[in-house]
Tab-separated table of C-alpha atoms in Angstrom:
chain	number	residue	atom	x	y	z
A	248	MET	CA	19.947	-1.275	-4.827
A	249	LYS	CA	17.693	1.093	-2.949
A	250	GLN	CA	17.074	0.162	0.651
A	251	SER	CA	14.213	-0.428	3.103
A	252	MET	CA	10.538	-1.041	2.619
A	253	VAL	CA	9.791	-2.457	-0.787
A	254	PHE	CA	7.672	-5.248	-2.092
A	255	LEU	CA	6.189	-7.180	-4.996
A	256	LEU	CA	2.621	-8.106	-5.738
A	257	LEU	CA	1.786	-10.870	-8.185
A	258	LEU	CA	-1.353	-11.839	-9.967
A	259	GLN	CA	-3.262	-14.900	-9.049
A	260	ILE	CA	-2.617	-17.792	-11.393
A	261	VAL	CA	-5.742	-18.512	-13.418
A	262	THR	CA	-6.854	-21.472	-15.508
A	263	VAL	CA	-8.141	-21.700	-19.027
A	264	PHE	CA	-11.054	-23.828	-17.836
A	265	ALA	CA	-13.486	-22.577	-15.209
A	266	GLN	CA	-13.167	-25.210	-12.527
A	267	THR	CA	-14.410	-25.616	-8.972
A	268	SER	CA	-11.782	-26.075	-6.276
A	269	THR	CA	-8.447	-24.662	-5.223
A	270	ASN	CA	-5.396	-26.392	-3.878
A	271	SER	CA	-4.003	-24.230	-1.073
A	272	ALA	CA	-1.927	-26.435	1.209
A	273	GLY	CA	0.949	-28.565	0.123
A	274	ASN	CA	1.449	-31.035	-2.686
A	275	GLY	CA	-1.405	-31.184	-5.153
A	276	THR	CA	-2.728	-33.093	-8.125
A	277	TYR	CA	-4.617	-30.964	-10.647
A	278	THR	CA	-7.263	-32.704	-12.731
A	279	ASN	CA	-10.244	-31.656	-14.803
A	280	THR	CA	-12.282	-31.357	-11.611
A	281	SER	CA	-9.870	-29.103	-9.776
A	282	SER	CA	-8.276	-25.814	-10.613
A	283	TRP	CA	-5.038	-24.057	-9.868
A	284	THR	CA	-6.531	-20.643	-9.113
A	285	SER	CA	-4.020	-19.362	-6.577
A	286	PRO	CA	-0.314	-19.955	-5.983
A	287	SER	CA	-0.907	-19.987	-2.218
A	288	ASN	CA	1.438	-22.930	-1.817
A	289	LEU	CA	3.278	-24.284	-4.811
A	290	THR	CA	6.387	-25.376	-3.000
A	291	GLY	CA	5.617	-29.076	-2.984
A	292	THR	CA	5.354	-31.539	-5.855
A	293	ASN	CA	2.458	-30.556	-8.117
A	294	THR	CA	0.950	-32.747	-10.807
A	295	ILE	CA	-1.002	-31.374	-13.750
A	296	GLU	CA	-3.082	-34.280	-14.946
A	297	ASN	CA	-4.095	-35.313	-18.449
A	298	GLY	CA	-6.513	-32.861	-20.071
A	299	HIS	CA	-5.776	-29.983	-17.683
A	300	THR	CA	-4.138	-26.753	-18.852
A	301	ILE	CA	-2.758	-24.124	-16.492
A	302	THR	CA	-2.201	-20.689	-18.039
A	303	ILE	CA	0.112	-18.120	-16.487
A	304	PRO	CA	-1.024	-14.596	-17.501
A	305	SER	CA	1.400	-12.576	-19.599
A	306	ASN	CA	2.106	-9.987	-16.898
A	307	ILE	CA	3.438	-12.583	-14.443
A	308	ASN	CA	7.169	-12.820	-14.949
A	309	GLN	CA	8.034	-15.598	-12.510
A	310	VAL	CA	6.242	-18.471	-10.810
A	311	TYR	CA	8.002	-20.129	-7.888
A	312	SER	CA	7.455	-23.828	-7.338
A	313	ASN	CA	9.436	-26.974	-6.783
A	314	LYS	CA	8.613	-30.065	-8.787
A	315	ILE	CA	5.823	-29.975	-11.400
A	316	ILE	CA	4.797	-33.300	-12.969
A	317	PHE	CA	2.901	-33.345	-16.258
A	318	SER	CA	0.630	-36.354	-16.792
A	319	GLY	CA	-0.479	-37.188	-20.320
A	320	ASN	CA	-1.134	-33.943	-22.195
A	321	GLY	CA	-1.341	-31.809	-19.061
A	322	LYS	CA	0.168	-28.420	-19.857
A	323	LEU	CA	1.565	-25.307	-18.200
A	324	VAL	CA	1.308	-22.329	-20.556
A	325	LEU	CA	3.499	-19.257	-19.938
A	326	SER	CA	1.739	-16.457	-21.830
A	327	GLY	CA	4.347	-13.746	-21.481
A	328	SER	CA	7.507	-13.704	-23.524
A	329	SER	CA	9.543	-13.262	-20.331
A	330	SER	CA	7.460	-15.509	-18.044
A	331	LYS	CA	9.319	-18.397	-16.474
A	332	TRP	CA	9.127	-21.062	-13.793
A	333	VAL	CA	11.674	-20.661	-11.011
A	334	PRO	CA	12.507	-23.272	-8.369
A	335	ALA	CA	11.070	-22.283	-4.987
A	336	THR	CA	14.520	-22.742	-3.466
A	337	SER	CA	15.880	-19.859	-5.549
A	338	MET	CA	16.336	-16.886	-3.199
A	339	ASN	CA	17.062	-13.201	-3.777
A	340	LEU	CA	20.494	-12.383	-2.344
A	341	ASN	CA	19.386	-8.791	-1.607
A	342	PRO	CA	15.704	-9.169	-0.749
A	343	PRO	CA	13.516	-6.081	-0.357
A	344	THR	CA	12.210	-5.646	3.186
A	345	GLU	CA	8.814	-4.409	4.313
A	346	SER	CA	8.118	-3.327	7.893
A	347	LEU	CA	5.684	-0.409	7.932
A	348	SER	CA	4.867	1.380	11.161
A	349	PHE	CA	1.107	1.574	10.582
A	350	GLN	CA	-1.412	-0.134	12.807
A	351	THR	CA	-3.379	-1.686	9.951
A	352	ASN	CA	-0.335	-3.771	8.977
A	353	TRP	CA	0.045	-5.433	12.390
A	354	TYR	CA	-1.777	-7.838	14.686
A	355	ALA	CA	-0.666	-9.538	17.895
A	356	ASN	CA	-2.853	-12.018	19.752
A	357	THR	CA	-1.363	-10.781	23.044
A	358	VAL	CA	0.620	-7.717	24.162
A	359	PHE	CA	2.304	-7.122	27.504
A	360	ILE	CA	-0.147	-5.365	29.908
A	361	ASN	CA	-2.546	-5.098	26.939
A	362	GLU	CA	-0.938	-1.939	25.587
A	363	GLY	CA	-2.294	-0.467	22.366
A	364	PHE	CA	-0.443	-0.141	19.090
A	365	GLY	CA	2.328	2.443	19.216
A	366	ALA	CA	2.670	2.210	22.986
A	367	ALA	CA	5.967	0.985	24.431
A	368	HIS	CA	5.305	-2.772	24.309
A	369	TYR	CA	3.593	-2.695	20.922
A	370	THR	CA	6.140	-1.076	18.625
A	371	PRO	CA	6.903	-4.103	16.401
A	372	TRP	CA	8.440	-2.516	13.298
A	373	LEU	CA	12.156	-2.664	12.550
A	374	ASP	CA	14.317	-0.045	14.289
A	375	SER	CA	11.514	1.093	16.600
A	376	TYR	CA	12.692	2.344	19.982
A	377	GLN	CA	11.395	-0.758	21.803
A	378	ALA	CA	9.575	-3.826	20.388
A	379	TRP	CA	6.500	-6.015	20.578
A	380	SER	CA	6.441	-7.903	23.861
A	381	ALA	CA	4.071	-10.829	24.244
A	382	GLY	CA	1.557	-11.174	27.039
A	383	SER	CA	3.658	-13.841	28.722
A	384	THR	CA	7.345	-14.722	28.940
A	385	ASN	CA	7.022	-17.521	26.388
A	386	ASN	CA	3.959	-19.755	26.246
A	387	LEU	CA	4.573	-20.989	22.641
A	388	THR	CA	1.188	-19.623	21.499
A	389	ASP	CA	1.702	-15.846	21.556
A	390	TYR	CA	2.422	-14.497	18.083
A	391	LEU	CA	3.110	-11.369	16.048
A	392	GLN	CA	1.558	-11.041	12.601
A	393	TYR	CA	2.189	-8.768	9.619
A	394	ASP	CA	-0.288	-7.982	6.825
A	395	LEU	CA	1.271	-7.205	3.440
A	396	LYS	CA	-2.186	-6.081	2.208
A	397	SER	CA	-2.077	-8.451	-0.744
A	398	PRO	CA	-0.452	-11.816	-1.501
A	399	ARG	CA	3.200	-11.714	-2.557
A	400	TRP	CA	6.128	-14.020	-2.963
A	401	ILE	CA	7.848	-14.166	0.444
A	402	GLN	CA	11.269	-15.659	1.086
A	403	GLY	CA	11.804	-15.003	4.804
A	404	ILE	CA	11.806	-12.601	7.740
A	405	VAL	CA	14.231	-10.220	9.439
A	406	THR	CA	14.110	-9.660	13.205
A	407	GLN	CA	15.645	-7.634	16.028
A	408	GLY	CA	15.378	-7.933	19.796
A	409	ARG	CA	13.997	-5.309	22.149
A	410	GLY	CA	15.718	-1.985	21.607
A	411	ASN	CA	15.876	-0.815	25.218
A	412	MET	CA	16.321	-4.037	27.189
A	413	ALA	CA	18.109	-7.389	26.878
A	414	GLN	CA	15.162	-9.414	25.565
A	415	TRP	CA	14.916	-11.228	22.243
A	416	VAL	CA	13.532	-14.250	20.417
A	417	THR	CA	16.122	-16.926	19.720
A	418	SER	CA	13.922	-19.166	17.544
A	419	ALA	CA	10.432	-19.077	16.064
A	420	LYS	CA	7.875	-20.847	13.914
A	421	VAL	CA	6.716	-18.903	10.847
A	422	GLU	CA	3.456	-19.426	8.988
A	423	VAL	CA	1.951	-17.720	5.934
A	424	SER	CA	-1.628	-17.347	4.728
A	425	THR	CA	-3.441	-15.755	1.816
A	426	ASP	CA	-6.729	-15.308	3.709
A	427	ASN	CA	-5.881	-15.136	7.450
A	428	VAL	CA	-7.806	-18.384	7.896
A	429	ASN	CA	-5.827	-21.197	6.283
A	430	TRP	CA	-2.187	-21.258	7.363
A	431	THR	CA	0.840	-23.039	5.934
A	432	ILE	CA	4.102	-23.541	7.857
A	433	ALA	CA	6.865	-21.713	6.029
A	434	ALA	CA	9.509	-22.699	8.578
A	435	ALA	CA	8.963	-24.956	11.582
A	436	THR	CA	11.981	-23.436	13.330
A	437	LEU	CA	14.102	-20.442	12.381
A	438	ASN	CA	17.096	-19.501	14.486
A	439	LEU	CA	16.877	-15.773	15.171
A	440	ASN	CA	18.511	-13.215	17.458
A	441	THR	CA	21.421	-13.405	19.861
A	442	ASP	CA	21.350	-9.737	20.943
A	443	GLN	CA	19.075	-6.701	21.102
A	444	ASN	CA	19.703	-4.760	17.904
A	445	THR	CA	21.451	-6.813	15.246
A	446	LYS	CA	19.144	-7.472	12.284
A	447	VAL	CA	19.056	-11.209	11.604
A	448	TYR	CA	17.945	-12.215	8.095
A	449	ARG	CA	16.491	-15.706	7.694
A	450	ASN	CA	15.158	-17.289	4.510
A	451	PHE	CA	12.518	-20.001	4.479
A	452	PRO	CA	13.390	-23.369	2.918
A	453	ASN	CA	11.205	-22.354	-0.033
A	454	VAL	CA	9.755	-19.164	-1.454
A	455	MET	CA	6.153	-18.922	-0.236
A	456	TYR	CA	3.078	-17.066	-1.448
A	457	GLY	CA	0.932	-15.214	1.073
A	458	ARG	CA	-0.454	-11.972	2.406
A	459	TYR	CA	-0.113	-12.615	6.153
A	460	VAL	CA	3.067	-13.637	7.963
A	461	ARG	CA	2.732	-14.994	11.518
A	462	VAL	CA	5.763	-15.456	13.802
A	463	THR	CA	5.378	-17.525	16.986
A	464	PRO	CA	8.345	-17.437	19.376
A	465	ILE	CA	9.717	-20.855	20.397
A	466	GLY	CA	12.905	-19.929	22.226
A	467	VAL	CA	13.536	-16.621	23.983
A	468	PHE	CA	16.209	-14.814	25.940
A	469	SER	CA	14.612	-13.370	29.090
A	470	TYR	CA	11.256	-12.570	27.426
A	471	ALA	CA	9.402	-12.899	24.100
A	472	SER	CA	10.174	-9.476	22.605
A	473	MET	CA	10.766	-8.809	18.925
A	474	ARG	CA	10.884	-6.336	16.067
A	475	MET	CA	10.144	-7.837	12.694
A	476	GLY	CA	10.034	-7.313	8.929
A	477	VAL	CA	9.202	-9.444	5.895
A	478	LEU	CA	11.693	-10.386	3.153
A	479	LEU	CA	10.178	-10.338	-0.340
A	480	ARG	CA	11.505	-12.428	-3.203
A	481	ASP	CA	11.259	-9.777	-5.913
A	482	ASP	CA	11.447	-6.043	-6.420
A	483	ILE	CA	8.947	-3.277	-5.853
A	484	LEU	CA	6.154	-2.127	-8.149
A	485	LYS	CA	5.990	1.466	-9.348
A	486	SER	CA	2.441	2.589	-8.561
A	487	CYS	CA	-0.853	1.684	-6.950
A	488	ASN	CA	-2.219	1.097	-10.441
A	489	GLU	CA	0.538	-1.409	-11.194
A	490	ILE	CA	-0.238	-3.171	-7.914
A	491	LYS	CA	-3.943	-3.332	-8.777
A	492	THR	CA	-3.196	-4.581	-12.285
A	493	ASN	CA	-0.948	-7.347	-11.010
A	494	PHE	CA	-3.195	-8.296	-8.125
A	495	PRO	CA	-6.867	-7.429	-8.689
A	496	ASN	CA	-7.846	-8.333	-5.104
A	497	ALA	CA	-5.453	-5.840	-3.463
A	498	THR	CA	-7.174	-3.862	-0.687
A	499	ASP	CA	-7.060	-0.188	0.306
A	500	GLY	CA	-4.127	0.700	2.517
A	501	VAL	CA	-0.544	1.810	2.876
A	502	TYR	CA	1.910	0.270	0.432
A	503	VAL	CA	5.451	0.974	-0.690
A	504	ILE	CA	6.059	1.949	-4.300
A	505	ASP	CA	9.116	3.015	-6.260
A	506	PRO	CA	8.085	5.422	-9.054
A	507	ASP	CA	11.168	4.877	-11.219
A	508	GLY	CA	11.850	1.266	-10.257
A	509	THR	CA	14.523	-0.272	-8.087
A	510	ALA	CA	17.331	0.731	-10.454
A	511	GLY	CA	16.259	4.377	-10.565
A	512	ALA	CA	17.526	7.233	-8.411
A	513	THR	CA	14.192	8.155	-6.790
A	514	PRO	CA	13.785	6.447	-3.400
A	515	ALA	CA	10.941	4.072	-2.639
A	516	THR	CA	8.191	5.644	-0.553
A	517	ALA	CA	5.135	4.718	1.453
A	518	CYS	CA	1.861	5.697	-0.200
A	519	TYR	CA	-1.864	5.294	0.298
A	520	CYS	CA	-3.631	3.268	-2.385
A	521	ASP	CA	-7.367	3.395	-3.078
A	522	MET	CA	-8.022	-0.005	-4.638
A	523	ILE	CA	-11.825	0.300	-4.858
A	524	THR	CA	-13.005	3.610	-6.334
A	525	ASP	CA	-13.635	3.476	-10.085
A	526	GLY	CA	-11.736	0.202	-10.362
A	527	GLY	CA	-8.949	1.197	-7.968
A	528	GLY	CA	-5.265	1.815	-8.516
A	529	TRP	CA	-5.311	5.431	-7.260
A	530	THR	CA	-2.302	6.976	-5.469
A	531	LEU	CA	-2.941	9.866	-3.069
A	532	VAL	CA	-0.858	12.985	-3.871
A	533	LEU	CA	-2.766	15.756	-2.053
A	534	ASN	CA	-4.585	15.451	1.271
A	535	TYR	CA	-5.847	18.347	3.431
A	536	LEU	CA	-8.416	17.778	6.174
A	537	HIS	CA	-8.833	21.309	7.532
A	538	LEU	CA	-10.533	22.498	10.716
A	539	GLY	CA	-12.650	25.626	10.426
A	540	TRP	CA	-11.449	28.848	12.056
A	541	THR	CA	-7.837	27.794	11.498
A	542	ASN	CA	-5.535	28.841	8.663
A	543	PRO	CA	-2.523	26.512	8.828
A	544	LEU	CA	0.372	26.515	6.400
A	545	LEU	CA	0.445	24.060	3.532
A	546	VAL	CA	3.131	21.379	3.389
A	547	GLU	CA	4.905	20.769	0.103
A	548	LYS	CA	6.303	17.239	-0.137
A	549	SER	CA	9.306	16.823	-2.421
A	550	ASN	CA	10.234	13.187	-1.699
A	551	THR	CA	7.278	11.626	0.146
A	552	LEU	CA	3.558	11.197	-0.425
A	553	PRO	CA	0.714	12.148	1.933
A	554	LEU	CA	-1.078	9.221	3.553
A	555	LEU	CA	-4.762	8.917	4.373
A	556	GLY	CA	-5.790	9.666	7.950
A	557	SER	CA	-9.293	10.565	9.034
A	558	THR	CA	-11.946	11.381	6.441
A	559	THR	CA	-14.370	13.087	8.845
A	560	LEU	CA	-15.048	16.799	8.530
A	561	GLY	CA	-14.092	18.647	11.688
A	562	VAL	CA	-10.976	16.609	12.391
A	563	ASP	CA	-7.854	18.778	12.467
A	564	GLU	CA	-4.870	17.099	10.766
A	565	GLN	CA	-2.627	20.127	10.326
A	566	ALA	CA	-0.086	18.765	12.824
A	567	SER	CA	0.246	15.391	11.079
A	568	ALA	CA	3.606	14.838	9.401
A	569	THR	CA	2.181	11.970	7.343
A	570	THR	CA	-1.364	12.933	6.292
A	571	TRP	CA	-1.176	16.714	5.718
A	572	GLY	CA	0.324	18.002	2.495
A	573	HIS	CA	0.716	17.792	-1.274
A	574	VAL	CA	3.519	16.809	-3.635
A	575	THR	CA	5.549	19.342	-5.566
A	576	PRO	CA	5.532	19.408	-9.382
A	577	ALA	CA	9.139	18.200	-9.483
A	578	TYR	CA	8.255	15.119	-7.440
A	579	LEU	CA	5.037	14.483	-9.334
A	580	THR	CA	7.022	14.182	-12.576
A	581	LYS	CA	8.632	11.039	-11.155
A	582	PHE	CA	5.285	9.238	-11.397
A	583	ASN	CA	3.805	7.800	-14.577
A	584	PHE	CA	0.071	8.534	-14.701
A	585	THR	CA	-2.632	9.534	-17.176
A	586	GLU	CA	-5.544	10.352	-14.853
A	587	LEU	CA	-6.267	12.659	-11.921
A	588	ARG	CA	-9.110	12.310	-9.427
A	589	PHE	CA	-10.440	15.235	-7.373
A	590	TYR	CA	-12.468	14.930	-4.179
A	591	GLY	CA	-13.723	17.727	-1.948
A	592	LYS	CA	-16.389	18.455	0.654
A	593	THR	CA	-17.149	21.152	3.206
A	594	SER	CA	-19.377	21.770	6.227
A	595	LEU	CA	-20.753	24.900	4.505
A	596	HIS	CA	-23.016	22.897	2.175
A	597	THR	CA	-23.772	19.308	1.103
A	598	ARG	CA	-22.350	19.364	-2.425
A	599	VAL	CA	-19.420	17.046	-3.107
A	600	ILE	CA	-16.706	17.361	-5.729
A	601	HIS	CA	-15.774	13.930	-7.085
A	602	PHE	CA	-14.570	13.499	-10.638
A	603	LYS	CA	-11.696	12.141	-12.711
A	604	THR	CA	-9.975	13.656	-15.715
A	605	SER	CA	-7.316	12.931	-18.315
A	606	ASN	CA	-7.180	16.593	-19.340
A	607	ALA	CA	-3.678	17.093	-20.728
A	608	ASN	CA	-3.472	20.741	-19.638
A	609	THR	CA	-4.276	19.847	-16.032
A	610	ILE	CA	-1.736	17.014	-15.864
A	611	SER	CA	0.950	19.209	-17.436
A	612	TYR	CA	0.155	22.097	-15.069
A	613	PHE	CA	0.451	19.962	-11.960
A	614	LYS	CA	3.707	18.392	-13.187
A	615	THR	CA	5.378	21.655	-14.160
A	616	GLY	CA	3.641	24.414	-12.196
A	617	THR	CA	3.355	26.279	-15.498
A	618	GLY	CA	0.100	26.684	-17.423
A	619	SER	CA	-3.425	26.098	-16.174
A	620	MET	CA	-6.345	23.669	-15.958
A	621	SER	CA	-7.775	25.100	-19.156
A	622	GLY	CA	-10.363	22.810	-20.732
A	623	ILE	CA	-11.335	21.015	-17.532
A	624	ALA	CA	-14.975	22.143	-17.786
A	625	THR	CA	-15.598	19.789	-20.701
A	626	SER	CA	-12.968	17.155	-19.985
A	627	PHE	CA	-14.022	15.181	-16.898
A	628	THR	CA	-16.087	12.206	-15.747
A	629	SER	CA	-18.327	12.442	-12.686
A	630	LEU	CA	-17.769	9.735	-10.081
A	631	THR	CA	-19.934	8.376	-7.258
A	632	GLY	CA	-21.438	11.143	-5.142
A	633	HIS	CA	-20.443	14.039	-7.361
A	634	SER	CA	-22.986	16.832	-6.938
A	635	ALA	CA	-20.865	19.984	-7.272
A	636	PHE	CA	-21.003	22.698	-9.901
A	637	LEU	CA	-17.254	22.418	-10.445
A	638	PRO	CA	-15.593	21.509	-12.698
A	639	ALA	CA	-18.412	21.979	-15.257
A	640	SER	CA	-18.890	25.621	-14.240
A	641	THR	CA	-15.170	26.419	-14.446
A	642	ALA	CA	-14.514	29.563	-16.453
A	643	HIS	CA	-11.428	30.981	-14.757
A	644	TYR	CA	-8.007	29.746	-13.712
A	645	ILE	CA	-5.099	31.164	-11.762
A	646	VAL	CA	-2.070	30.242	-13.850
A	647	ASP	CA	1.644	29.539	-13.352
A	648	GLN	CA	1.479	28.874	-9.607
A	649	GLY	CA	4.514	26.608	-9.332
A	650	THR	CA	4.504	24.450	-6.200
A	651	ILE	CA	0.968	25.549	-5.244
A	652	ALA	CA	-0.554	24.747	-8.637
A	653	MET	CA	-2.951	22.196	-7.105
A	654	THR	CA	-4.052	24.450	-4.244
A	655	ASN	CA	-4.270	28.100	-5.349
A	656	PHE	CA	-7.553	28.297	-7.296
A	657	PRO	CA	-6.610	26.113	-10.276
A	658	MET	CA	-10.326	26.094	-11.251
A	659	TYR	CA	-13.156	28.466	-10.341
A	660	LEU	CA	-16.062	30.637	-11.469
A	661	THR	CA	-15.415	34.130	-10.170
A	662	GLY	CA	-17.287	34.971	-6.984
A	663	THR	CA	-19.327	31.739	-7.150
A	664	TYR	CA	-17.633	28.307	-7.122
A	665	HIS	CA	-13.974	27.835	-6.191
A	666	TRP	CA	-11.411	25.087	-5.459
A	667	GLY	CA	-9.077	26.683	-2.935
A	668	ILE	CA	-6.727	25.206	-0.345
A	669	ARG	CA	-5.416	28.193	1.580
A	670	GLY	CA	-6.031	29.997	-1.697
A	671	GLY	CA	-4.844	33.566	-1.664
A	672	GLY	CA	-3.239	32.806	1.681
A	673	ALA	CA	-6.428	32.341	3.721
A	674	ARG	CA	-9.323	30.851	1.723
A	675	TRP	CA	-10.450	27.238	2.121
A	676	GLU	CA	-13.181	26.676	-0.460
A	677	VAL	CA	-14.973	23.665	-1.956
A	678	ASP	CA	-17.424	24.583	-4.730
A	679	ASP	CA	-18.298	27.881	-3.027
A	680	PHE	CA	-17.161	31.467	-2.507
A	681	LEU	CA	-16.606	31.569	1.227
A	682	ASN	CA	-13.662	33.990	1.052
A	683	SER	CA	-12.434	32.836	4.480
A	684	TYR	CA	-11.328	29.803	6.514
A	685	THR	CA	-14.308	29.505	8.860
A	686	TYR	CA	-15.736	26.132	7.743
A	687	ASN	CA	-14.338	22.596	7.861
A	688	THR	CA	-13.042	21.467	4.479
A	689	TYR	CA	-11.549	18.357	2.922
A	690	HIS	CA	-9.532	18.255	-0.317
A	691	GLN	CA	-7.908	15.260	-2.051
A	692	ILE	CA	-6.169	14.688	-5.371
A	693	TRP	CA	-5.218	11.209	-6.613
A	694	ILE	CA	-3.263	9.964	-9.648
A	695	ARG	CA	-3.583	6.776	-11.731
């Protein structure tokens, strides 16, 4: 099984009848005046009363719960041919782990000497060079919290002590929440580390459902310092679109996807998902935020995806190992998609390129590096803010550009409107014919 940061997102459970309230904490009784609209805590004994039908959508494979009691003609309908109920005590022996090193995934209510994220005492991800250290030695209220960005089935946590000093958490309380407001105790006490660097894996008594995981140290050695990750019950999804399909309320952010699935040879990778634009489910595959009067080299990514950084013209991201670059055709073929989305803007003028396309020639060209974007002028849909002449004015294409197919003038009208990202070696153009690198530019390409 492939290692490291992987995860599962599941759909909310929905009812056949439109009802009014949601059980979200502990054992519940479901009647005709209440509805089971979220599996935020199904680990207790749940009763589906007479006249109430709960329907599990066909794309949910497993629902984790303990005891379900059916009263009268109360029913639980599993729509999918492979859908099944699984006891909440059933754990994955090789659980995927998520512990991303991005600030938006973490929150701590206190940090030693109030250091900011990424500074020495606020490096909470697994295998970081130090750790998160609380604001006090151990006051039983300081906590570290991880945001999975959408609710998932969670079976436990994995922790390490402080990497550069003999400090660690020996026991902790763990809570989960779907909304960062209402919290459920997943484990009142988990025994954790006995040294600095050994990863200690601890399952909860039951599989839980939540987006946020909060760990509050109870016992410590020397000081409350910890590195932490989340253990997921099931395997990773393959794309941002699959995440959005399985969980419609997923938010924009960094996720981990595995384009060919856990059993495939391609490693899982962090990606940036746009879950809002045109219904969401977009995966970023090209991202260049370029500062005028500079002509930096492009970065071709053969086993990772570019992440989203700043979106403000004038910011220079050329030195960023994570946000600057585009994927190669060979890597792009690992992803299953039927749509591309282009976005571009420049400080030279106010026009914005923003459209999507399912043009077969364009998709084939970007996957193989052979061919062209022929036909794009009449095969696109304008999206919010689109005001550019491209792609409608496209009449010319540079063809067979291999690994720079997406960057070296794949669409243009000669001497008038161009899409160029260091095109010809020095031209950064967005719906114009600048023929230089003197203005700030921003180019993105997404897949879905």
